[in-house]
Short mmCIF file of C-alpha atoms and ligand atoms in Angstrom, two decimals:
data_model
loop_
_atom_site.label_atom_id
_atom_site.label_comp_id
_atom_site.label_asym_id
_atom_site.label_seq_id
_atom_site.Cartn_x
_atom_site.Cartn_y
_atom_site.Cartn_z
CA MET A 3 -11.80 -0.58 -7.38
CA PRO A 4 -9.61 -1.32 -4.57
CA GLN A 5 -11.44 -0.75 -1.20
CA LEU A 6 -10.52 -0.59 2.42
CA VAL A 7 -13.29 -1.79 4.39
CA HIS A 8 -13.93 -3.04 8.20
CA GLU A 9 -16.27 -5.30 10.07
CA ASN A 10 -16.22 -6.02 13.77
CA GLY A 11 -12.97 -3.85 14.43
CA ARG A 12 -11.24 -6.02 11.51
CA TYR A 13 -10.07 -4.64 8.47
CA ALA A 14 -9.46 -6.03 4.49
CA LEU A 15 -8.19 -4.12 1.47
CA LEU A 16 -10.80 -5.79 -1.19
CA VAL A 17 -9.28 -6.45 -4.45
CA ASP A 18 -11.57 -7.86 -7.12
CA GLY A 19 -14.09 -7.65 -4.31
CA LYS A 20 -12.03 -10.05 -2.14
CA PRO A 21 -9.65 -9.65 0.66
CA TYR A 22 -6.01 -9.12 -0.34
CA LEU A 23 -2.77 -9.42 1.78
CA MET A 24 -0.11 -7.56 0.15
CA LEU A 25 3.17 -9.19 -0.12
CA SER A 26 5.17 -6.15 -0.43
CA ALA A 27 8.59 -4.12 -0.79
CA GLN A 28 9.59 -1.06 -1.04
CA VAL A 29 12.44 0.31 -3.30
CA ASN A 30 15.05 2.64 -2.22
CA ASN A 31 14.27 6.67 -2.31
CA SER A 32 16.11 7.00 -5.69
CA SER A 33 15.17 3.92 -7.33
CA ALA A 34 12.19 4.88 -9.53
CA TRP A 35 13.87 6.34 -12.34
CA PRO A 36 13.75 4.51 -15.54
CA ALA A 37 17.48 3.85 -15.82
CA MET A 38 17.15 2.29 -12.28
CA LEU A 39 14.16 -0.03 -12.56
CA PRO A 40 16.46 -2.99 -14.15
CA GLU A 41 17.82 -3.12 -10.57
CA VAL A 42 14.28 -3.30 -8.92
CA TRP A 43 12.36 -6.23 -10.73
CA PRO A 44 15.17 -8.84 -9.90
CA THR A 45 15.00 -8.43 -6.17
CA ALA A 46 11.14 -7.78 -6.46
CA GLU A 47 10.95 -11.48 -8.16
CA PHE A 48 13.50 -12.97 -5.83
CA LEU A 49 11.12 -11.89 -3.00
CA HIS A 50 8.03 -13.27 -4.54
CA VAL A 51 6.31 -9.92 -3.84
CA ASN A 52 2.73 -9.37 -5.42
CA THR A 53 3.08 -5.54 -4.57
CA LEU A 54 5.55 -3.21 -4.83
CA GLU A 55 5.72 0.18 -3.19
CA VAL A 56 7.53 2.94 -5.49
CA PRO A 57 7.65 6.73 -5.11
CA ILE A 58 6.30 9.50 -7.29
CA TYR A 59 8.31 12.35 -7.24
CA TRP A 60 6.70 15.68 -7.17
CA GLU A 61 9.72 17.38 -8.45
CA GLN A 62 9.45 14.85 -11.37
CA PHE A 63 6.31 14.80 -12.15
CA GLU A 64 5.62 18.72 -11.85
CA PRO A 65 9.01 20.02 -13.00
CA GLU A 66 7.48 23.43 -13.88
CA GLN A 67 4.56 24.80 -12.42
CA GLY A 68 1.33 23.56 -14.53
CA HIS A 69 3.42 21.28 -16.64
CA PHE A 70 3.11 17.36 -15.70
CA ASN A 71 4.87 14.52 -16.88
CA THR A 72 3.41 11.12 -16.56
CA SER A 73 6.08 9.24 -18.38
CA VAL A 74 7.61 7.63 -15.35
CA LEU A 75 4.17 6.72 -13.92
CA GLN A 76 3.41 5.09 -17.18
CA LEU A 77 6.63 3.26 -17.15
CA LEU A 78 6.28 2.24 -13.91
CA LEU A 79 2.33 0.66 -14.67
CA ASP A 80 3.81 -0.94 -17.28
CA GLN A 81 6.74 -2.88 -15.87
CA ALA A 82 4.15 -3.81 -12.93
CA ARG A 83 1.79 -5.41 -15.49
CA GLN A 84 4.77 -7.20 -17.30
CA HIS A 85 5.85 -8.57 -13.78
CA HIS A 86 2.12 -9.31 -12.35
CA VAL A 87 2.79 -7.27 -9.53
CA HIS A 88 0.78 -4.28 -7.97
CA LEU A 89 1.87 -1.10 -7.25
CA VAL A 90 1.38 1.12 -3.95
CA LEU A 91 2.23 4.69 -4.94
CA LEU A 92 4.16 7.05 -2.35
CA TRP A 93 3.38 10.57 -3.24
CA PHE A 94 6.54 12.38 -2.13
CA GLY A 95 5.36 15.92 -1.92
CA THR A 96 5.41 18.71 0.68
CA TRP A 97 6.95 16.09 2.85
CA LYS A 98 9.30 13.47 2.80
CA ASN A 99 11.20 12.51 6.03
CA GLY A 100 9.91 15.74 7.53
CA SER A 101 11.38 17.93 4.77
CA GLY A 102 10.49 19.26 1.34
CA HIS A 103 13.35 17.99 -0.26
CA TYR A 104 11.12 16.31 -3.04
CA THR A 105 9.12 19.63 -3.86
CA PRO A 106 9.81 21.19 -7.38
CA LYS A 107 12.04 24.41 -7.81
CA PHE A 108 9.10 26.82 -7.81
CA ILE A 109 8.40 25.37 -4.35
CA LYS A 110 11.65 25.26 -2.94
CA LEU A 111 13.00 28.69 -4.08
CA ASP A 112 9.88 30.74 -3.09
CA GLU A 113 10.85 31.27 0.91
CA ALA A 114 8.15 34.11 0.41
CA GLU A 115 5.03 31.71 -0.31
CA VAL A 116 6.64 28.87 1.40
CA PRO A 117 8.40 29.61 4.62
CA HIS A 118 9.98 26.81 6.61
CA VAL A 119 9.18 26.08 10.04
CA VAL A 120 10.74 28.19 12.61
CA ASN A 121 11.59 26.77 16.10
CA ALA A 122 11.26 28.40 19.43
CA ASP A 123 14.50 30.49 19.09
CA GLY A 124 13.21 32.03 15.75
CA ARG A 125 15.69 29.52 13.67
CA ARG A 126 14.31 28.03 10.49
CA VAL A 127 14.14 24.18 10.38
CA ASP A 128 14.68 21.93 7.35
CA SER A 129 10.81 21.43 7.13
CA LEU A 130 8.26 23.55 5.17
CA SER A 131 5.39 25.26 7.08
CA PRO A 132 1.95 23.63 7.05
CA TYR A 133 0.11 26.66 7.08
CA SER A 134 1.64 28.17 3.30
CA ARG A 135 -1.47 28.29 1.11
CA PHE A 136 0.61 28.41 -1.70
CA ALA A 137 2.17 25.24 -0.81
CA LEU A 138 -1.00 23.41 -0.05
CA ASP A 139 -2.81 24.62 -3.16
CA ALA A 140 0.22 23.62 -5.38
CA ASP A 141 0.52 20.07 -3.67
CA ARG A 142 -3.10 19.30 -3.96
CA THR A 143 -3.50 20.47 -7.73
CA ALA A 144 -0.30 18.15 -8.32
CA PHE A 145 -1.75 15.35 -6.45
CA ALA A 146 -5.18 15.50 -8.13
CA GLU A 147 -3.41 15.76 -11.51
CA LEU A 148 -1.58 12.69 -10.54
CA MET A 149 -5.01 10.63 -9.47
CA ARG A 150 -6.51 11.74 -12.44
CA ASP A 151 -4.05 10.64 -14.85
CA LEU A 152 -3.94 7.28 -12.77
CA LYS A 153 -7.39 6.92 -13.31
CA ILE A 154 -7.20 7.03 -17.13
CA MET A 155 -4.07 4.98 -17.25
CA ASP A 156 -5.15 2.46 -14.79
CA ALA A 157 -8.37 1.03 -15.31
CA GLN A 158 -7.24 -2.10 -14.34
CA HIS A 159 -6.27 -1.26 -10.85
CA THR A 160 -2.55 -2.14 -10.81
CA VAL A 161 -2.21 0.52 -8.41
CA LEU A 162 -3.88 -0.81 -4.79
CA MET A 163 -3.23 2.24 -2.44
CA VAL A 164 -1.59 5.63 -2.53
CA GLN A 165 0.70 7.02 0.42
CA VAL A 166 0.01 10.45 0.67
CA GLU A 167 3.16 12.84 1.55
CA ASN A 168 5.98 10.54 3.38
CA GLU A 169 6.68 10.52 7.00
CA SER A 170 5.30 14.19 7.41
CA GLY A 171 5.99 16.76 10.28
CA ALA A 172 9.20 18.58 11.30
CA TYR A 173 12.70 17.42 13.17
CA GLY A 174 14.16 20.23 15.36
CA THR A 175 11.14 21.76 17.06
CA VAL A 176 7.51 20.36 18.32
CA ARG A 177 5.89 22.89 16.60
CA ASP A 178 5.77 26.00 14.23
CA HIS A 179 6.60 29.67 15.79
CA SER A 180 6.35 31.37 12.79
CA PRO A 181 4.08 34.83 13.36
CA LEU A 182 1.17 32.97 12.08
CA ALA A 183 1.68 29.71 13.60
CA GLU A 184 1.73 31.51 16.92
CA LYS A 185 -1.61 33.36 16.56
CA LEU A 186 -3.28 30.21 15.51
CA PHE A 187 -1.81 28.88 18.79
CA ASP A 188 -3.08 31.29 20.85
CA GLY A 189 -6.63 30.91 19.62
CA PRO A 190 -9.33 28.26 20.12
CA VAL A 191 -8.83 24.77 19.43
CA PRO A 192 -11.08 23.66 16.28
CA GLY A 193 -14.35 22.50 17.71
CA LYS A 194 -14.26 19.46 15.75
CA LEU A 195 -10.74 18.52 17.58
CA VAL A 196 -12.42 19.45 20.86
CA ALA A 197 -15.18 17.03 20.13
CA ALA A 198 -13.16 14.04 19.01
CA MET A 199 -11.18 14.19 21.89
CA HIS A 200 -14.04 14.70 24.47
CA ARG A 201 -12.52 18.00 25.95
CA SER A 202 -13.91 21.54 26.65
CA PRO A 203 -13.36 24.65 24.57
CA GLY A 204 -10.50 26.84 25.00
CA THR A 205 -7.05 27.52 23.26
CA TRP A 206 -4.53 24.94 22.67
CA GLN A 207 -2.74 25.42 26.00
CA GLN A 208 -6.08 25.49 27.92
CA VAL A 209 -7.02 22.57 26.25
CA PHE A 210 -4.46 20.07 25.94
CA GLY A 211 -1.82 21.39 28.51
CA ASP A 212 1.64 19.97 28.23
CA ASP A 213 0.53 18.20 24.84
CA ALA A 214 -0.27 21.37 23.29
CA ASP A 215 2.46 22.04 20.99
CA GLU A 216 2.39 18.55 19.69
CA PHE A 217 -1.33 18.24 19.13
CA PHE A 218 -1.38 21.61 17.56
CA GLU A 219 1.33 20.57 15.16
CA ALA A 220 -0.38 17.07 14.44
CA TRP A 221 -3.44 19.06 13.74
CA SER A 222 -1.79 21.55 11.31
CA VAL A 223 0.08 18.88 9.24
CA ALA A 224 -2.95 16.34 9.40
CA ARG A 225 -5.31 19.02 8.09
CA TYR A 226 -2.88 20.16 5.30
CA ILE A 227 -2.76 16.51 4.59
CA ASP A 228 -6.60 15.80 4.61
CA GLN A 229 -6.91 18.20 1.85
CA VAL A 230 -4.34 17.07 -0.32
CA ALA A 231 -5.65 13.30 -0.10
CA ALA A 232 -9.45 14.78 -0.30
CA ALA A 233 -8.39 16.75 -3.55
CA GLY A 234 -6.96 13.36 -5.08
CA LYS A 235 -9.86 11.14 -3.65
CA ALA A 236 -12.56 13.53 -5.49
CA VAL A 237 -10.75 12.58 -8.91
CA ASN A 238 -10.09 8.97 -7.97
CA PRO A 239 -11.18 7.17 -4.79
CA LEU A 240 -8.28 4.59 -3.96
CA PRO A 241 -7.67 3.93 -0.61
CA MET A 242 -5.12 6.40 1.06
CA TYR A 243 -2.94 6.13 3.79
CA ALA A 244 0.04 8.33 5.71
CA ASN A 245 3.35 6.57 7.21
CA ALA A 246 4.88 7.70 10.26
CA ALA A 247 7.97 7.89 11.62
CA LEU A 248 7.91 6.26 15.20
CA ARG A 249 9.21 7.16 18.65
CA ASP A 250 10.47 5.07 20.75
CA PRO A 251 7.52 3.67 22.34
CA PHE A 252 9.30 3.07 25.72
CA HIS A 253 11.45 6.01 25.76
CA PRO A 254 9.56 8.63 23.43
CA GLY A 255 12.55 11.12 23.33
CA PRO A 256 12.85 14.98 24.38
CA PRO A 257 10.79 17.63 22.53
CA GLY A 258 12.64 18.29 19.21
CA SER A 259 13.92 14.82 18.89
CA PHE A 260 11.20 13.49 16.87
CA ASP A 261 9.20 13.85 13.64
CA SER A 262 6.57 16.05 15.30
CA GLY A 263 3.43 16.82 13.31
CA GLY A 264 3.37 13.39 11.81
CA PRO A 265 1.08 10.45 12.82
CA THR A 266 3.17 9.17 15.73
CA ALA A 267 1.54 6.60 18.00
CA GLU A 268 0.97 9.71 20.52
CA VAL A 269 -1.20 11.59 17.98
CA ILE A 270 -3.23 9.26 16.18
CA PRO A 271 -6.68 10.45 17.61
CA VAL A 272 -5.71 14.01 16.55
CA TRP A 273 -4.73 12.46 12.71
CA LYS A 274 -8.42 10.82 13.00
CA ALA A 275 -9.86 13.76 13.69
CA ALA A 276 -8.03 16.05 11.64
CA ALA A 277 -7.72 13.75 8.46
CA PRO A 278 -10.88 11.70 7.74
CA SER A 279 -9.63 11.27 4.10
CA ILE A 280 -6.89 9.25 5.35
CA ASP A 281 -7.97 5.52 5.39
CA ALA A 282 -5.10 4.09 7.36
CA ILE A 283 -1.77 5.20 9.67
CA GLY A 284 0.75 3.13 9.13
CA PRO A 285 4.02 2.73 11.13
CA ASP A 286 7.58 2.47 9.65
CA ILE A 287 9.09 -0.10 11.88
CA TYR A 288 12.64 0.18 12.32
CA MET A 289 13.32 -1.57 15.88
CA PRO A 290 14.74 -4.86 15.63
CA ASP A 291 14.03 -5.85 19.06
CA TYR A 292 10.75 -7.85 19.85
CA ALA A 293 9.53 -5.71 22.71
CA ARG A 294 9.44 -2.42 20.68
CA TYR A 295 8.58 -4.01 17.45
CA THR A 296 5.43 -5.75 19.02
CA LYS A 297 4.58 -2.97 21.03
CA ILE A 298 4.28 -0.47 17.88
CA LEU A 299 1.92 -3.02 16.40
CA GLU A 300 -0.40 -2.93 19.46
CA LEU A 301 -0.44 0.82 19.16
CA TYR A 302 -1.52 1.02 15.55
CA ASP A 303 -3.73 -2.25 15.71
CA ARG A 304 -6.76 -0.16 16.92
CA PRO A 305 -10.49 -0.41 16.20
CA ASP A 306 -10.46 3.00 13.93
CA ASN A 307 -6.98 2.10 12.14
CA ALA A 308 -6.45 -0.54 9.27
CA MET A 309 -3.01 -2.23 10.25
CA PHE A 310 -0.34 -1.44 7.72
CA VAL A 311 3.26 -1.95 7.61
CA PRO A 312 4.50 0.08 4.95
CA GLU A 313 8.38 0.21 5.84
CA THR A 314 10.33 -1.84 7.67
CA GLY A 315 13.70 -3.04 8.17
CA SER A 316 15.36 -5.13 5.58
CA ALA A 317 17.90 -7.16 7.92
CA PRO A 318 17.15 -10.79 8.37
CA GLU A 319 15.69 -10.19 12.08
CA TYR A 320 12.83 -8.16 10.81
CA ALA A 321 11.51 -11.18 8.60
CA ARG A 322 9.58 -12.77 11.40
CA TYR A 323 7.83 -9.97 12.22
CA PHE A 324 5.89 -10.69 8.99
CA PHE A 325 4.00 -13.10 11.16
CA ALA A 326 3.27 -10.78 14.17
CA ALA A 327 1.96 -8.23 11.92
CA LEU A 328 -0.35 -10.65 10.43
CA GLY A 329 -1.66 -11.41 13.97
CA HIS A 330 -2.73 -7.80 14.02
CA GLY A 331 -4.61 -8.21 11.08
CA THR A 332 -2.16 -6.35 8.63
CA ILE A 333 -3.33 -5.58 5.25
CA GLY A 334 0.33 -5.73 4.15
CA PHE A 335 4.04 -5.72 4.85
CA SER A 336 6.83 -4.01 3.05
CA PRO A 337 10.51 -4.28 4.02
CA PHE A 338 12.31 -1.43 2.56
CA GLY A 339 15.16 -0.62 0.27
CA MET A 340 14.50 -3.82 -1.60
CA ASP A 341 16.85 -3.67 -4.69
CA THR A 342 20.33 -3.84 -5.97
CA THR A 343 20.92 -0.01 -6.75
CA GLY A 344 24.06 -0.29 -4.37
CA TYR A 345 22.33 1.94 -1.44
CA LYS A 346 22.42 0.35 1.83
CA ASN A 347 20.75 1.77 4.80
CA GLU A 348 22.56 0.13 7.58
CA PRO A 349 22.03 0.03 10.49
CA LEU A 350 18.02 0.54 9.87
CA GLY A 351 18.26 -2.18 7.19
CA ALA A 352 20.73 -4.87 5.86
CA PRO A 353 24.51 -4.39 4.96
CA THR A 354 24.00 -5.48 1.64
CA VAL A 355 20.92 -6.69 -0.29
CA THR A 356 22.06 -10.05 -0.84
CA ASP A 357 19.76 -13.18 -1.71
CA GLU A 358 20.90 -14.81 1.57
CA ARG A 359 20.05 -11.61 3.98
CA ILE A 360 17.16 -10.99 1.97
CA GLY A 361 15.99 -14.91 1.77
CA PRO A 362 13.99 -14.87 5.06
CA PHE A 363 11.60 -12.16 3.43
CA ALA A 364 11.48 -14.25 0.32
CA LEU A 365 10.59 -17.55 1.98
CA ASN A 366 7.38 -15.73 3.74
CA TYR A 367 6.22 -14.55 0.81
CA GLN A 368 6.91 -17.88 -1.03
CA ILE A 369 4.69 -19.47 1.76
CA PHE A 370 2.06 -17.20 1.73
CA GLY A 371 1.81 -15.91 -2.09
CA PRO A 372 -0.15 -18.97 -3.22
CA MET A 373 -3.03 -18.36 -0.34
CA GLU A 374 -2.67 -14.79 0.13
CA ASP A 375 -6.48 -14.52 -0.54
CA VAL A 376 -7.53 -17.26 1.66
CA ILE A 377 -5.14 -16.06 4.54
CA ALA A 378 -6.72 -12.32 4.35
CA ARG A 379 -10.21 -13.55 4.38
CA LEU A 380 -9.43 -16.05 7.41
CA ASN A 381 -7.78 -12.84 9.43
CA PHE A 382 -10.59 -10.59 8.14
CA GLU A 383 -13.26 -13.09 9.83
CA GLY A 384 -11.09 -13.43 12.79
CA HIS A 385 -10.09 -16.97 12.32
CA LEU A 386 -6.26 -16.45 12.26
CA GLN A 387 -3.69 -15.96 15.07
CA SER A 388 -0.13 -15.49 14.14
CA VAL A 389 3.14 -14.74 16.31
CA ALA A 390 6.68 -13.98 15.73
CA GLU A 391 9.46 -15.44 18.28
CA ASP A 392 10.47 -13.49 21.20
CA PRO A 393 14.04 -14.42 22.11
CA GLU A 394 13.40 -14.45 25.89
CA VAL A 395 10.32 -16.89 25.41
CA HIS A 396 10.53 -20.23 23.83
CA THR A 397 7.02 -21.50 23.98
CA GLN A 398 3.89 -19.57 23.34
CA THR A 399 0.38 -20.61 23.62
CA LEU A 400 -2.45 -19.65 21.27
CA HIS A 401 -5.84 -20.53 22.13
CA PHE A 402 -8.78 -21.56 20.12
CA GLY A 403 -11.81 -22.71 22.24
CA GLU A 404 -11.19 -26.57 22.99
CA TRP A 405 -7.92 -26.31 21.35
CA ASP A 406 -4.29 -24.81 22.17
CA ALA A 407 -1.77 -24.57 19.88
CA VAL A 408 1.61 -24.66 21.44
CA ILE A 409 4.60 -23.58 19.95
CA GLN A 410 8.05 -24.33 20.45
CA TYR A 411 11.10 -22.61 19.29
CA GLY A 412 14.81 -23.94 19.08
CA MET A 413 13.67 -27.85 18.91
CA PRO A 414 15.33 -30.39 16.44
CA GLN A 415 12.57 -31.92 14.11
CA PHE A 416 12.96 -35.47 15.79
CA GLY A 417 12.43 -36.32 19.19
CA SER A 418 10.38 -34.93 22.48
CA GLY A 419 10.86 -34.15 25.93
CA MET A 420 13.85 -31.56 25.76
CA ALA A 421 13.38 -27.94 26.65
CA PRO A 422 12.93 -25.47 23.87
CA LYS A 423 15.86 -23.28 23.95
CA GLY A 424 14.79 -20.75 21.32
CA ASN A 425 16.36 -20.03 17.84
CA GLN A 426 19.66 -18.54 17.95
CA PRO A 427 19.10 -15.86 16.82
CA ALA A 428 15.39 -15.62 16.89
CA ASP A 429 13.90 -16.26 13.63
CA GLY A 430 10.78 -18.21 14.16
CA GLY A 431 7.26 -17.18 13.25
CA VAL A 432 3.75 -19.17 13.36
CA MET A 433 0.50 -18.82 11.85
CA VAL A 434 -2.53 -20.92 13.07
CA ALA A 435 -5.96 -20.48 11.47
CA GLN A 436 -8.88 -22.37 12.44
CA LEU A 437 -10.59 -23.59 9.64
CA GLY A 438 -13.33 -25.76 11.60
CA PRO A 439 -13.75 -26.78 15.43
CA ASP A 440 -11.21 -29.60 15.02
CA ASP A 441 -9.52 -28.29 11.57
CA PHE A 442 -6.75 -25.95 11.32
CA LEU A 443 -4.63 -24.44 8.65
CA VAL A 444 -1.00 -24.31 9.86
CA THR A 445 2.45 -22.69 8.91
CA ALA A 446 5.55 -21.53 10.23
CA VAL A 447 9.20 -21.26 9.73
CA HIS A 448 11.86 -22.42 12.61
CA ALA A 449 8.97 -23.74 15.00
CA ARG A 450 7.67 -26.81 16.36
CA VAL A 451 3.74 -26.62 16.27
CA ASP A 452 1.57 -28.92 18.42
CA PHE A 453 -2.09 -28.93 19.86
CA GLU A 454 -3.38 -29.78 23.06
CA VAL A 455 -6.94 -30.27 24.58
CA ALA A 456 -7.60 -26.70 26.24
CA ASP A 457 -9.28 -28.23 29.36
CA LYS A 458 -6.38 -30.08 30.92
CA ALA A 459 -8.72 -31.68 33.50
CA SER A 460 -10.76 -33.49 30.68
CA GLY A 461 -7.96 -36.41 30.79
CA LYS A 462 -8.40 -35.97 26.77
CA GLN A 463 -5.41 -36.07 24.81
CA ARG A 464 -5.23 -35.01 21.00
CA GLN A 465 -4.57 -37.44 18.21
CA PHE A 466 -3.70 -36.30 14.68
CA VAL A 467 -6.74 -37.44 12.63
CA GLU A 468 -5.09 -36.48 9.55
CA VAL A 469 -2.00 -33.81 8.69
CA GLN A 470 -2.04 -33.01 4.90
CA GLN A 471 0.37 -30.95 3.56
CA GLY A 472 -0.30 -28.97 0.55
CA ASN A 473 -1.20 -25.70 -0.73
CA TYR A 474 -3.89 -23.31 -2.17
CA ASP A 475 -4.08 -22.56 -5.82
CA ASP A 476 -6.81 -19.72 -6.81
CA GLY A 477 -8.45 -20.69 -3.29
CA GLN A 478 -8.54 -24.39 -3.87
CA TRP A 479 -6.64 -26.59 -1.65
CA LYS A 480 -3.81 -28.87 -3.62
CA PHE A 481 -3.24 -31.90 -1.66
CA VAL A 482 0.50 -33.12 -1.79
CA ARG A 483 0.98 -35.64 0.77
CA ILE A 484 0.10 -36.88 4.02
CA TRP A 485 2.48 -36.18 7.24
CA ASN A 486 2.72 -39.29 9.62
CA GLY A 487 5.39 -41.15 11.53
CA ASP A 488 8.52 -39.11 12.02
CA GLN A 489 6.62 -36.00 10.56
CA THR A 490 3.96 -36.11 13.21
CA ASP A 491 4.88 -37.89 15.96
CA TYR A 492 6.95 -35.21 17.54
CA GLY A 493 4.72 -32.53 17.06
CA LEU A 494 4.72 -30.53 13.60
CA ASN A 495 8.29 -28.97 12.90
CA PHE A 496 8.60 -26.34 10.45
CA THR A 497 12.21 -25.10 9.08
CA SER A 498 13.03 -23.17 6.25
CA ALA A 499 10.99 -25.34 3.64
CA ALA A 500 7.88 -23.38 2.35
CA GLN A 501 5.37 -26.09 3.71
CA VAL A 502 1.76 -25.52 4.71
CA LEU A 503 -0.66 -27.81 6.50
CA ARG A 504 -4.31 -28.97 7.11
CA VAL A 505 -4.51 -30.57 10.44
CA SER A 506 -7.76 -32.59 11.29
CA LEU A 507 -7.56 -33.21 15.19
CA ALA A 508 -9.47 -35.85 17.46
CA THR A 509 -9.35 -36.67 21.13
CA TYR A 510 -9.05 -40.10 22.67
C1 DGJ B 1 11.87 6.15 6.37
C2 DGJ B 1 11.76 7.03 5.27
O1 DGJ B 1 10.11 7.00 5.32
C3 DGJ B 1 12.43 6.16 3.92
O2 DGJ B 1 11.79 6.87 2.76
C4 DGJ B 1 13.56 6.33 4.31
O3 DGJ B 1 14.21 7.24 4.03
C5 DGJ B 1 14.15 5.33 5.27
N1 DGJ B 1 13.28 5.91 6.28
C6 DGJ B 1 15.55 5.36 5.59
O4 DGJ B 1 16.18 4.49 4.63
#
C-alpha cells in the first residue's frame, strides 16, 4: 500500500516499502476519455514519466445518481500497466478550478439543494456552496464508491495517490454570503480551529479580524473536502492530497481576485486543522520567474506538509524547477497539459507540445528515472541538495560540512578563469548528494560543478581521487567510465546529456 511517511520534518512516499520519486506529467482536462488516450501515451513515453496524473470525472463516473460507471477507470488502469507507469487520480468533483463544472446533472441542475456561493452584493458566483448537505453527501458517496472500486480493481497499486477535488474554492468573492453562511459566520469559530491557531474563542470577526472572511471560507471548504477524503479513506486508505490555485506570493491581489477557500499559502494552517484526512497540500505553480517560483516552494515546504508539485507550467523555463522542487524534498513533480490532443494552455504553458519544447522535462526524467529510488531515499535521509538557476545569480554554493559544492552557470566545458555569465535563458539545474564524508553523487543540466574545501583558511585544496560516470540500476551503481583530463580539469561540466557522476574527493 503506498504510504506517506515523515521523519525529522522530511517526507517520503513509500511504494513497495521504499521512498519513491514521482516523475510525473498531467494530461489536459478533457484527455482522460478512451478516444483521447492514443494522444496521451506517446507524450508520456517521450517524457520518461514513471507516473501519470489523470482526472476522474464525477459526471462520467456517476452519470445518474447511484449508477456508477467504472469503464474509464478500468481502461486507465489497463493502459497504465501496459505502459509500466503509476497513476495519480484527480477527483474532479464538487470543485474544479473553483467551479462545479464536473458535477453530474443531478447536482448541476438542482439549485434548491445545491446553491451557488453568493457574493457580498447578493449575486451568485460560479461555484457551489460548501454548505450544501446534499452535495456533500452525494460527493462523498461517489468518492467512496470510486475508492471501493479501485480497491478491487487495483490490488497491485498502480494508483499511488488521489487528489480530492481540484483547485477548490471560489473566484469572485472571498466568502459565501448566503443566509446560512451569514449565520455560521456570526457564530463562534469551532474550538478545534481556535486551539490550532492558538487564539481565544469568539466569532470569526472577533478571532481573526481582517482574515475572518478568508479563514471562514477556507475552513468551510476544507471541512467539506475532509469529509469526502475521509469517506474514501475509510474503504481504501491511499495517500490523498489537495492542490492549490496560488496567489502571487509578493502581491497577493485584492479580495475576490483569487480562488478563496482553497489551500492558498495564506490558509495552510486552517486547512491543516480542518482537513486531517488530506495528507499533503500541493501548489500548482504557474509562475515562470525564479523569485516567485522558489518563494512558493518555500511556503509549501513546511514540517507539517509533504512537498509535492502536482501541476506546473509546460514551457521550457519550468523544467529547471524540477531541481528546485527536489531541493525542497518534493515527492513528485508534474508539468501540466502533456499530451497531443491539440490544446495549449499558453500563457500558463508552452505554445505547442512539441518534442523540442518539452525536451528539457524529458531530459530531467531520463537522468533521474533509473535512480529515482536512490534519490528519494537520499532526500528523505537529508543528504541531498538541489537547485535551479536564478537568472540574476551565476554562482551558487552548497555547503556539505567540510566541502562546498560550487556551481557556475554559463561556462564553456573547456577552460577556467572566466567569470560565469549565466545561461541565456536560464536553464540550469544541479543536484548534489553526499554519500560519505568525501563522496558525492552529482548530476546537473547546463552547469559546471566543482568542489572546494569549506575551510578556506586551511590552505588545503581539493583533488579528485576518482570521478566515475555511471547510473543506478535497481539501486546498484553501474560503472560506465572514469572522467579525467579535460573532463575534470575545469570542473565537472554538464550539458544536455544525461550524465550522473560519483565523485571521490581528497585534499592536498
Ligand atoms: C489549473 C487546473 O488545476 C488545471 O486543471 C488546468 O485548468 C490548469 N489550471 C490550466 O490549464
